[in-house]
Amino acid sequence: MPAGGGRPKVQLSEVSVAFSGHGGTVLALDRISLDVAAGEFLCLVGPSGCGKSTLLRVCAGLVRQSAGEVAIHAEHPGTPLTAMVFQEHALLPWRTVLDNVVFGPENRGVPRAERQAHAREILVLVGLARFAHAYPYQLSGGMKQRVGIARALANDPEVLLMDEPLAALDAQTRTIMQEEFLRIWAELGKTVIYVTHSIEEAILLGDRIALLTSRPGRIKQLFPVTLGRPRGLEVRASPDFGALVDKIWAELREEVLRATADDTGGSPS
Amino acid sequence: MTGTPSRRGWPEQTIGIVSPLLLLVAWEAASAAGLLRPQFFPRPTLILGHALDLALDGSLGRHAGITTARVAAAFALALVPGVAVGLAMGISRRVRDGLDPLFAVTYPIPSVLFLPLFSFVLGPAEAALVATSAMTSFFLVAYTTMTGVQQMDRTVLEAATHFGARGRTLFAKVLLPGAMPFIFTGMRLGLGYALIVVIAVEMASAQQGLGALLWLSWGLLKVEDMYAALGAIALLGGGLLWMLDLCRRRLVPWQPDVAGG
């Protein structure tokens, strides 16, 4: 386990987010308090629409919280606090793989030679070195998401934010990518906040799992994952894995049912 | 999406060349057999002969050159403000709201009808012809450019902002390239319209240019010359669009070949 160093890397205190829509305001997140340790891999799980992605966007500064505080402890001033991997990869179609990966450093004014050398190292890490000059349309879904990860890593963030990065991929590619994450994360030891709707994926990857309630999202329960590291896909066969899946599902099921009941209850959203 | 750059195989390309040739051969045969009246449909070989004569004495080249220069001037006059206004309308809701009603009533007016006004203001010369021919082109380029900005994937914009693109950087590195495929579609439509209107105005009021050649030949019942002018206009239009597609392939290399516009 990476050293925590005492102070948490990410500190969310009483964070609430309300969106104003047609029929008044909707509370998306309700007083979320959560600490993420340096080097920790935290997974956020919850029913659809519970505000997992919103919480991630609050951490990224893309959504402003209505109340509460977000503190990210910066160890390397000058580099960005967060970098996000988006669900639909969100690459710039007119840029090659390499130019997409250097996009963050380029906008920060990192010298060209330096940012390109760094980007090439990261492309090797994610297994895309041979595709540096390809355009996104020439890549498969899994490869595009590798570029998305490389782009986030190239920006040298304090915290890596991942918004269901594998949700759009087919089952086989997803499994391969999960293994890749485990490898990359083991190599870099970054602090990661990872949103997923898959309990299995959360247990496979995470050190800890935060389960959110249906809207408005609150932290329902935190589950430590006691499986050892380095971890591979074989842990899925262990009895501990299965037991944890059942335990989390029992809690999540309740929330999913409630979310469904809310949706069919007729209140327009 | 699989990105094979050359999806057109040989058979398809051959069909594109063979079918017009077949039509010409059929025409030739029908004229020779007396099925078509030579006053209206002279034999293609005869037309080709007249076209060669016109080409050799330099008049076809002169007319074509004048028309090309007019189309180029009209297109440039439409393109630059068209892209600028389109980008502004795509980015700023206020600009869009301010211009939309004006455009909505101006755009549907057949642009040839601006000729009297422009002749009155600019004098009955080249300037009026070029300004008239630029009108519809301008609207087409502006509207497609605006659409290009508006249709941008919101997550891509969010990601670009997240990775530090703001203000001028966001414009130059994200909005402009993002709108490029649409700008090219607008250019393709706009170029076609510029040619159409230039020819129409030439027919109505000019002594020079392919449109004038066509109209004057018709007036003198020189039907073969009229067809020669018609063929030259078709080739000019096709050639200009082909050059535009070449530019698109160079400037928009991130898009696999799509049917342009």
Coordinates of C-alpha atoms in Angstrom, one line a residue:
Chain A
M1 CA 0.0 0.0 0.0
P2 CA 1.3 3.5 -0.8
A3 CA 2.1 5.6 2.1
G4 CA -0.7 7.9 3.2
G5 CA 1.5 10.6 4.5
G6 CA -1.0 11.6 7.1
R7 CA -2.9 14.3 5.2
P8 CA -5.6 13.1 2.8
K9 CA -5.0 13.9 -0.9
V10 CA -8.6 14.8 -1.6
Q11 CA -10.9 16.1 1.1
L12 CA -14.5 16.6 0.4
S13 CA -16.5 18.2 3.2
E14 CA -20.2 18.6 3.2
V15 CA -20.3 19.0 -0.6
S16 CA -23.8 19.6 -2.1
V17 CA -24.7 20.2 -5.6
A18 CA -28.1 21.5 -6.7
F19 CA -29.1 22.0 -10.3
S20 CA -31.8 24.5 -11.2
G21 CA -34.1 23.1 -13.9
H22 CA -37.6 23.7 -15.3
G23 CA -39.5 22.6 -12.2
G24 CA -37.3 24.3 -9.6
T25 CA -34.0 23.0 -8.2
V26 CA -33.0 19.4 -8.0
L27 CA -30.5 18.3 -5.4
A28 CA -28.0 16.0 -7.1
L29 CA -25.5 15.6 -4.2
D30 CA -26.3 15.9 -0.6
R31 CA -23.5 16.8 1.9
I32 CA -20.9 14.4 0.7
S33 CA -17.9 14.1 3.0
L34 CA -15.1 11.8 1.9
D35 CA -11.3 11.6 2.3
V36 CA -9.1 10.0 -0.3
A37 CA -5.6 9.1 0.8
A38 CA -2.6 9.7 -1.4
G39 CA -2.0 6.8 -3.7
E40 CA -5.5 5.4 -3.0
F41 CA -7.7 3.9 -5.7
L42 CA -11.2 4.8 -4.7
C43 CA -14.2 3.6 -6.6
L44 CA -17.6 5.3 -6.6
V45 CA -20.5 3.0 -7.2
G46 CA -24.2 3.9 -7.2
P47 CA -27.5 3.6 -9.1
S48 CA -27.8 5.5 -12.4
G49 CA -28.4 9.2 -11.9
C50 CA -27.1 9.2 -8.3
G51 CA -24.6 11.9 -9.0
K52 CA -21.4 9.8 -9.3
S53 CA -20.3 11.7 -12.4
T54 CA -21.3 15.0 -10.9
L55 CA -19.1 14.3 -7.9
L56 CA -16.2 13.6 -10.2
R57 CA -16.9 16.8 -12.1
V58 CA -16.9 18.8 -8.8
C59 CA -13.4 17.4 -8.1
A60 CA -12.4 18.3 -11.6
G61 CA -13.7 21.9 -11.2
L62 CA -16.1 21.3 -14.1
V63 CA -19.1 21.7 -11.9
R64 CA -19.2 24.1 -9.0
Q65 CA -20.6 22.8 -5.8
S66 CA -23.5 24.7 -4.2
A67 CA -22.2 24.2 -0.7
G68 CA -19.3 22.6 1.0
E69 CA -15.6 22.4 0.2
V70 CA -13.3 20.5 -2.0
A71 CA -9.6 20.5 -1.1
I72 CA -6.9 18.7 -3.1
H73 CA -3.5 18.6 -1.5
A74 CA -0.9 19.5 -4.1
E75 CA 2.5 18.0 -3.8
H76 CA 3.9 19.3 -7.1
P77 CA 2.8 23.0 -7.5
G78 CA 2.5 24.0 -11.1
T79 CA 1.0 20.8 -12.4
P80 CA -2.8 20.5 -12.6
L81 CA -4.7 19.1 -9.6
T82 CA -6.8 16.7 -11.6
A83 CA -7.1 15.1 -15.0
M84 CA -10.2 13.4 -16.2
V85 CA -10.7 10.3 -18.3
F86 CA -14.1 10.7 -20.0
Q87 CA -16.7 8.0 -20.6
E88 CA -16.9 8.6 -24.3
H89 CA -13.2 9.2 -24.6
A90 CA -13.9 12.8 -25.8
L91 CA -10.7 13.0 -27.9
L92 CA -10.3 15.8 -30.4
P93 CA -11.0 14.2 -33.7
W94 CA -8.7 16.6 -35.7
R95 CA -5.6 15.7 -33.6
T96 CA -3.5 12.7 -33.9
V97 CA -3.0 10.4 -31.0
L98 CA 0.2 12.1 -30.0
D99 CA -1.3 15.6 -30.4
N100 CA -4.2 14.6 -28.3
V101 CA -1.9 13.3 -25.5
V102 CA 0.2 16.5 -25.5
F103 CA -2.9 18.8 -25.4
G104 CA -2.9 19.5 -21.7
P105 CA 0.9 20.2 -21.4
E106 CA 0.7 22.2 -24.7
N107 CA -2.0 24.5 -23.2
R108 CA 0.1 24.9 -20.0
G109 CA 3.1 26.1 -22.1
V110 CA 5.4 23.0 -21.6
P111 CA 8.1 23.2 -24.3
R112 CA 7.4 21.2 -27.3
A113 CA 10.3 18.8 -27.2
E114 CA 9.7 18.1 -23.5
R115 CA 6.0 17.4 -23.8
Q116 CA 6.4 15.2 -26.8
A117 CA 9.1 13.1 -25.2
H118 CA 6.9 12.7 -22.1
A119 CA 3.9 11.9 -24.2
R120 CA 5.8 9.2 -26.1
E121 CA 6.8 7.6 -22.8
I122 CA 3.2 7.5 -21.8
L123 CA 2.1 6.1 -25.1
V124 CA 4.6 3.2 -24.5
L125 CA 3.0 2.7 -21.1
V126 CA -0.5 2.4 -22.5
G127 CA 0.7 0.3 -25.4
L128 CA 0.0 2.8 -28.2
A129 CA 3.5 3.7 -29.3
R130 CA 2.9 2.5 -32.8
F131 CA -0.2 4.6 -33.2
A132 CA 1.2 8.0 -32.3
H133 CA 0.3 9.5 -35.7
A134 CA -3.0 7.9 -36.2
Y135 CA -6.3 9.8 -36.0
P136 CA -8.9 8.8 -33.5
Y137 CA -11.3 7.6 -36.3
Q138 CA -8.7 5.0 -37.2
L139 CA -8.7 3.5 -33.7
S140 CA -10.9 0.9 -32.0
G141 CA -13.0 1.9 -28.9
G142 CA -10.5 0.3 -26.5
M143 CA -7.6 2.1 -28.2
K144 CA -9.4 5.5 -28.0
Q145 CA -9.9 5.0 -24.3
R146 CA -6.2 4.2 -23.9
V147 CA -5.5 7.6 -25.6
G148 CA -7.9 9.2 -23.2
I149 CA -6.0 7.7 -20.3
A150 CA -2.7 8.7 -21.8
R151 CA -3.9 12.3 -22.3
A152 CA -4.9 12.4 -18.6
L153 CA -1.6 10.9 -17.4
A154 CA 0.4 13.2 -19.7
N155 CA -1.0 16.2 -17.8
D156 CA 0.8 15.0 -14.6
P157 CA -2.3 15.4 -12.4
E158 CA -2.2 15.1 -8.6
V159 CA -5.4 13.0 -8.9
L160 CA -6.7 11.0 -11.8
L161 CA -10.4 11.1 -12.2
M162 CA -12.1 8.4 -14.3
D163 CA -15.7 8.6 -15.3
E164 CA -16.9 5.1 -16.3
P165 CA -14.0 4.9 -18.7
L166 CA -14.9 1.3 -19.8
A167 CA -18.7 1.6 -19.9
A168 CA -18.8 2.1 -23.7
L169 CA -16.6 -0.9 -24.5
D170 CA -17.5 -4.5 -25.2
A171 CA -17.1 -7.1 -22.5
Q172 CA -13.9 -8.6 -23.8
T173 CA -12.2 -5.3 -24.4
R174 CA -13.3 -4.2 -20.9
T175 CA -11.7 -7.1 -19.3
I176 CA -8.4 -6.5 -21.1
M177 CA -8.5 -2.8 -20.1
Q178 CA -9.2 -3.7 -16.5
E179 CA -5.9 -5.7 -16.5
E180 CA -4.2 -2.8 -18.2
F181 CA -5.4 -0.4 -15.5
L182 CA -4.1 -2.6 -12.7
R183 CA -0.7 -2.7 -14.4
I184 CA -0.6 1.0 -15.1
W185 CA -1.8 2.0 -11.7
A186 CA 0.7 -0.3 -10.0
E187 CA 3.4 1.4 -12.1
L188 CA 2.4 5.0 -11.3
G189 CA 0.8 4.8 -7.9
K190 CA -1.5 7.8 -8.7
T191 CA -4.4 8.7 -6.5
V192 CA -7.5 7.7 -8.5
I193 CA -11.2 8.3 -8.1
Y194 CA -13.0 5.9 -10.4
V195 CA -16.7 6.0 -11.2
T196 CA -18.2 2.7 -12.3
H197 CA -21.6 1.0 -12.3
S198 CA -20.0 -2.4 -12.1
I199 CA -19.4 -3.8 -8.6
E200 CA -17.0 -6.4 -9.9
E201 CA -14.9 -3.8 -11.6
A202 CA -14.9 -1.6 -8.5
I203 CA -13.7 -4.5 -6.3
L204 CA -11.1 -5.7 -8.9
L205 CA -9.6 -2.2 -9.2
G206 CA -10.2 -0.4 -5.9
D207 CA -8.7 -0.1 -2.5
R208 CA -12.0 1.2 -1.2
I209 CA -15.5 1.5 -2.5
A210 CA -17.9 4.3 -1.8
L211 CA -21.5 3.4 -2.4
L212 CA -23.8 6.3 -3.1
T213 CA -27.5 6.4 -2.5
S214 CA -30.1 7.2 -5.2
R215 CA -30.7 10.9 -5.8
P216 CA -29.9 13.0 -4.0
G217 CA -26.5 11.2 -3.8
R218 CA -25.2 10.6 -0.3
I219 CA -22.5 8.3 0.9
K220 CA -24.4 5.2 2.0
Q221 CA -21.5 3.1 3.0
L222 CA -17.7 2.6 2.5
F223 CA -16.3 -0.8 1.8
P224 CA -12.6 -1.5 2.2
V225 CA -11.3 -4.0 -0.3
T226 CA -9.1 -6.4 1.5
L227 CA -7.8 -8.3 -1.5
G228 CA -4.0 -8.2 -1.8
R229 CA -1.9 -6.5 -4.4
P230 CA -0.6 -6.9 -7.0
R231 CA -4.0 -8.0 -8.2
G232 CA -5.0 -9.9 -11.3
L233 CA -8.2 -11.1 -12.8
E234 CA -7.8 -14.4 -10.9
V235 CA -9.1 -12.6 -7.7
R236 CA -12.5 -12.8 -9.2
A237 CA -12.6 -16.5 -8.4
S238 CA -11.7 -16.0 -4.7
P239 CA -14.4 -16.5 -2.0
D240 CA -13.7 -13.0 -0.6
F241 CA -14.4 -11.4 -3.9
G242 CA -17.8 -13.1 -4.2
A243 CA -18.7 -12.3 -0.6
L244 CA -17.9 -8.6 -1.1
V245 CA -19.9 -8.5 -4.4
D246 CA -22.9 -9.9 -2.5
K247 CA -22.5 -7.6 0.4
I248 CA -22.3 -4.5 -1.8
W249 CA -25.1 -5.6 -4.1
A250 CA -27.4 -6.1 -1.2
E251 CA -27.0 -2.4 -0.4
L252 CA -26.9 -1.2 -4.0
R253 CA -30.1 -3.2 -4.9
E254 CA -32.1 -1.2 -2.4
E255 CA -31.0 2.1 -4.0
V256 CA -31.6 0.9 -7.5
L257 CA -35.1 -0.2 -6.6
R258 CA -35.7 3.2 -5.0
A259 CA -34.3 5.0 -8.0
T260 CA -36.6 3.0 -10.3
A261 CA -39.6 3.7 -8.1
D262 CA -38.8 7.4 -8.2
D263 CA -38.5 7.3 -12.0
T264 CA -41.8 5.5 -12.5
G265 CA -43.4 7.6 -9.8
G266 CA -44.1 10.2 -12.4
S267 CA -42.2 13.3 -11.2
P268 CA -40.8 14.9 -14.4
S269 CA -37.0 15.2 -14.2
Chain B
M1 CA -16.3 3.3 -38.0
T2 CA -13.7 1.6 -40.1
G3 CA -11.5 4.1 -41.9
T4 CA -10.4 2.7 -45.2
P5 CA -9.3 5.7 -47.2
S6 CA -10.2 4.5 -50.7
R7 CA -13.5 2.8 -50.5
R8 CA -14.2 3.3 -54.2
G9 CA -13.2 0.2 -56.1
W10 CA -12.5 0.2 -59.8
P11 CA -15.9 -0.9 -61.0
E12 CA -17.6 2.1 -59.4
Q13 CA -15.2 4.6 -61.0
T14 CA -15.5 3.0 -64.3
I15 CA -19.3 3.3 -64.2
G16 CA -18.9 7.0 -63.5
I17 CA -16.9 7.4 -66.7
V18 CA -18.7 4.9 -68.9
S19 CA -22.3 6.1 -68.3
P20 CA -21.9 9.7 -69.7
L21 CA -19.8 8.3 -72.6
L22 CA -22.6 5.9 -73.4
L23 CA -25.1 8.7 -73.4
L24 CA -22.9 10.6 -75.9
V25 CA -22.6 7.6 -78.1
A26 CA -26.4 7.1 -78.0
W27 CA -26.9 10.8 -78.8
E28 CA -24.5 10.6 -81.7
A29 CA -26.2 7.5 -83.1
A30 CA -29.7 9.0 -82.7
S31 CA -28.6 12.3 -84.5
A32 CA -26.9 10.3 -87.3
A33 CA -30.1 8.2 -87.7
G34 CA -32.2 11.3 -87.9
L35 CA -34.1 10.5 -84.7
L36 CA -33.1 13.9 -83.1
R37 CA -33.5 17.2 -84.8
P38 CA -30.1 18.6 -85.6
Q39 CA -31.3 22.2 -85.1
F40 CA -31.7 21.4 -81.4
F41 CA -29.4 18.4 -80.9
P42 CA -26.4 18.6 -83.2
R43 CA -24.2 15.6 -83.1
P44 CA -21.7 15.6 -80.2
T45 CA -18.7 15.1 -82.6
L46 CA -19.9 18.3 -84.5
I47 CA -20.1 20.2 -81.1
L48 CA -16.6 18.9 -80.2
G49 CA -15.4 20.3 -83.5
H50 CA -16.9 23.7 -82.8
A51 CA -15.5 23.7 -79.3
L52 CA -12.1 22.9 -80.7
D53 CA -12.4 25.8 -83.1
L54 CA -13.4 28.1 -80.3
A55 CA -10.6 26.9 -78.1
L56 CA -8.0 27.3 -80.9
D57 CA -9.0 30.9 -81.7
G58 CA -8.7 31.6 -78.0
S59 CA -12.2 32.8 -77.4
L60 CA -13.3 29.8 -75.3
G61 CA -10.3 30.2 -73.0
R62 CA -10.9 34.0 -72.7
H63 CA -14.6 33.5 -71.8
A64 CA -13.7 30.7 -69.4
G65 CA -10.9 32.7 -67.8
I66 CA -13.3 35.7 -67.2
T67 CA -16.0 33.4 -65.7
T68 CA -13.4 31.7 -63.5
A69 CA -12.1 35.0 -62.2
R70 CA -15.6 36.1 -61.4
V71 CA -16.5 32.9 -59.6
A72 CA -13.3 33.1 -57.7
A73 CA -13.9 36.7 -56.7
A74 CA -17.5 36.1 -55.7
F75 CA -16.6 33.0 -53.7
A76 CA -13.8 34.8 -51.9
L77 CA -16.2 37.6 -51.1
A78 CA -18.7 35.1 -49.7
L79 CA -16.2 32.9 -47.9
V80 CA -14.3 35.2 -45.6
P81 CA -17.3 37.1 -44.1
G82 CA -19.4 33.9 -44.3
V83 CA -17.0 31.9 -42.1
A84 CA -16.5 34.9 -39.7
V85 CA -20.2 35.6 -39.3
G86 CA -21.0 31.8 -39.1
L87 CA -18.4 31.3 -36.3
A88 CA -19.7 34.4 -34.4
M89 CA -23.3 33.1 -34.7
G90 CA -22.3 29.7 -33.6
I91 CA -20.4 30.9 -30.6
S92 CA -22.6 33.8 -29.4
R93 CA -26.3 33.4 -28.9
R94 CA -26.7 37.2 -28.9
V95 CA -25.1 37.5 -32.4
R96 CA -27.3 34.6 -33.6
D97 CA -30.5 36.2 -32.2
G98 CA -29.5 39.5 -33.7
L99 CA -28.9 38.2 -37.2
D100 CA -31.3 35.4 -37.6
P101 CA -34.4 37.5 -38.6
L102 CA -32.4 39.5 -41.1
F103 CA -30.9 36.4 -42.6
A104 CA -34.3 34.6 -42.6
V105 CA -35.8 37.2 -44.9
T106 CA -32.8 37.9 -47.0
Y107 CA -31.6 34.4 -47.7
P108 CA -34.6 33.1 -49.6
I109 CA -34.5 36.0 -52.1
P110 CA -33.0 34.6 -55.4
S111 CA -29.7 36.4 -55.5
V112 CA -30.0 37.4 -59.1
L113 CA -32.6 39.9 -57.9
F114 CA -29.9 41.8 -56.1
L115 CA -28.3 42.7 -59.5
P116 CA -30.4 45.9 -60.1
L117 CA -29.8 47.1 -56.5
F118 CA -26.0 46.4 -56.7
S119 CA -25.8 47.9 -60.2
F120 CA -27.5 51.0 -58.9
V121 CA -25.1 51.3 -55.9
L122 CA -21.9 49.9 -57.4
G123 CA -22.3 50.9 -61.0
P124 CA -23.3 48.4 -63.8
A125 CA -19.9 46.8 -63.8
E126 CA -17.9 43.8 -62.5
A127 CA -18.4 44.8 -58.9
A128 CA -22.2 44.5 -59.1
L129 CA -21.9 41.1 -60.8
V130 CA -19.5 39.8 -58.2
A131 CA -21.5 41.1 -55.3
T132 CA -24.7 39.6 -56.6
S133 CA -23.0 36.2 -57.1
A134 CA -21.6 36.2 -53.6
M135 CA -25.0 36.7 -51.8
T136 CA -26.4 33.2 -51.7
S137 CA -22.9 31.7 -51.2
F138 CA -22.4 33.9 -48.2
F139 CA -25.6 32.7 -46.5
L140 CA -24.8 29.1 -47.2
V141 CA -21.3 29.4 -45.8
A142 CA -22.5 31.3 -42.8
Y143 CA -25.3 28.9 -41.9
T144 CA -23.2 25.7 -42.3
T145 CA -20.3 27.2 -40.3
M146 CA -22.8 28.2 -37.6
T147 CA -24.1 24.6 -37.6
G148 CA -20.6 23.3 -37.4
V149 CA -20.0 25.2 -34.2
Q150 CA -23.3 24.3 -32.7
Q151 CA -23.1 20.6 -33.4
M152 CA -19.8 20.1 -31.6
D153 CA -19.8 17.3 -29.1
R154 CA -20.4 18.8 -25.7
T155 CA -18.1 16.3 -24.0
V156 CA -15.3 17.1 -26.4
L157 CA -15.7 20.8 -25.5
E158 CA -15.8 19.9 -21.8
A159 CA -12.6 17.8 -22.2
A160 CA -10.9 20.6 -24.2
T161 CA -11.7 23.1 -21.4
H162 CA -10.6 20.7 -18.8
F163 CA -7.3 20.3 -20.4
G164 CA -6.7 24.0 -20.4
A165 CA -8.1 25.4 -23.7
R166 CA -9.8 28.7 -23.0
G167 CA -10.5 31.9 -24.9
R168 CA -8.5 32.3 -28.0
T169 CA -6.9 28.9 -27.6
L170 CA -10.3 27.3 -27.4
F171 CA -11.3 29.1 -30.6
A172 CA -8.2 28.3 -32.6
K173 CA -7.6 24.8 -31.4
V174 CA -11.1 23.5 -30.8
L175 CA -14.0 25.5 -32.3
L176 CA -12.4 26.3 -35.7
P177 CA -11.1 22.8 -36.4
G178 CA -14.3 21.3 -35.1
A179 CA -16.3 23.4 -37.5
M180 CA -14.0 22.7 -40.5
P181 CA -15.9 19.7 -42.0
F182 CA -19.0 21.8 -42.0
I183 CA -17.2 24.8 -43.4
F184 CA -16.1 22.7 -46.3
T185 CA -19.7 21.5 -46.9
G186 CA -20.8 25.1 -47.0
M187 CA -17.9 25.9 -49.3
R188 CA -18.9 23.1 -51.7
L189 CA -22.5 24.4 -51.8
G190 CA -21.4 28.0 -51.9
L191 CA -19.0 27.5 -54.8
G192 CA -21.7 25.8 -56.8
Y193 CA -24.1 28.7 -56.2
A194 CA -21.5 31.3 -57.0
L195 CA -21.0 29.6 -60.4
I196 CA -24.7 29.4 -61.0
V197 CA -25.3 33.0 -60.3
V198 CA -22.3 34.2 -62.2
I199 CA -23.5 32.3 -65.3
A200 CA -27.0 33.7 -64.8
V201 CA -25.9 37.3 -64.5
E202 CA -23.6 36.8 -67.5
M203 CA -26.5 35.6 -69.5
A204 CA -28.6 38.6 -68.4
S205 CA -26.2 41.4 -68.7
A206 CA -22.6 40.6 -69.7
Q207 CA -20.8 40.6 -73.1
Q208 CA -18.0 38.3 -71.8
G209 CA -17.8 35.0 -70.0
L210 CA -19.2 31.6 -70.6
G211 CA -22.8 32.6 -69.7
A212 CA -22.6 35.4 -72.3
L213 CA -21.1 33.1 -74.9
L214 CA -23.9 30.6 -74.3
W215 CA -26.6 33.2 -74.5
L216 CA -25.2 35.1 -77.5
S217 CA -24.6 31.8 -79.4
W218 CA -28.2 30.9 -78.8
G219 CA -29.4 34.3 -80.0
L220 CA -27.4 33.8 -83.2
L221 CA -28.7 30.3 -83.6
K222 CA -25.1 29.0 -83.3
V223 CA -26.4 25.9 -81.5
E224 CA -23.0 24.0 -81.6
D225 CA -21.3 27.0 -79.9
M226 CA -24.1 27.1 -77.3
Y227 CA -23.4 23.4 -76.5
A228 CA -19.7 24.1 -76.4
A229 CA -20.3 26.8 -73.8
L230 CA -22.6 24.5 -71.8
G231 CA -19.9 21.8 -71.8
A232 CA -17.3 24.3 -70.7
I233 CA -19.5 25.4 -67.8
A234 CA -20.0 21.9 -66.7
L235 CA -16.3 21.1 -66.9
L236 CA -15.4 24.4 -65.0
G237 CA -17.9 23.5 -62.2
G238 CA -16.7 20.0 -61.9
G239 CA -13.0 21.2 -61.9
L240 CA -13.6 23.8 -59.2
L241 CA -15.4 21.2 -57.0
W242 CA -12.6 18.7 -57.6
M243 CA -10.0 21.3 -56.5
L244 CA -12.1 22.1 -53.4
D245 CA -12.2 18.4 -52.5
L246 CA -8.4 18.2 -52.8
C247 CA -8.1 21.1 -50.4
R248 CA -10.5 19.4 -48.0
R249 CA -8.5 16.2 -48.0
R250 CA -5.4 18.1 -47.1
L251 CA -7.0 20.4 -44.5
V252 CA -9.4 17.9 -43.0
P253 CA -7.3 14.7 -42.9
W254 CA -9.0 13.5 -39.7
Q255 CA -12.2 12.7 -41.5
P256 CA -12.5 9.6 -43.6
D257 CA -13.9 10.3 -47.1
V258 CA -17.5 11.2 -46.9
A259 CA -19.8 12.3 -49.7
G260 CA -19.0 16.0 -49.7
G261 CA -22.1 18.1 -49.2

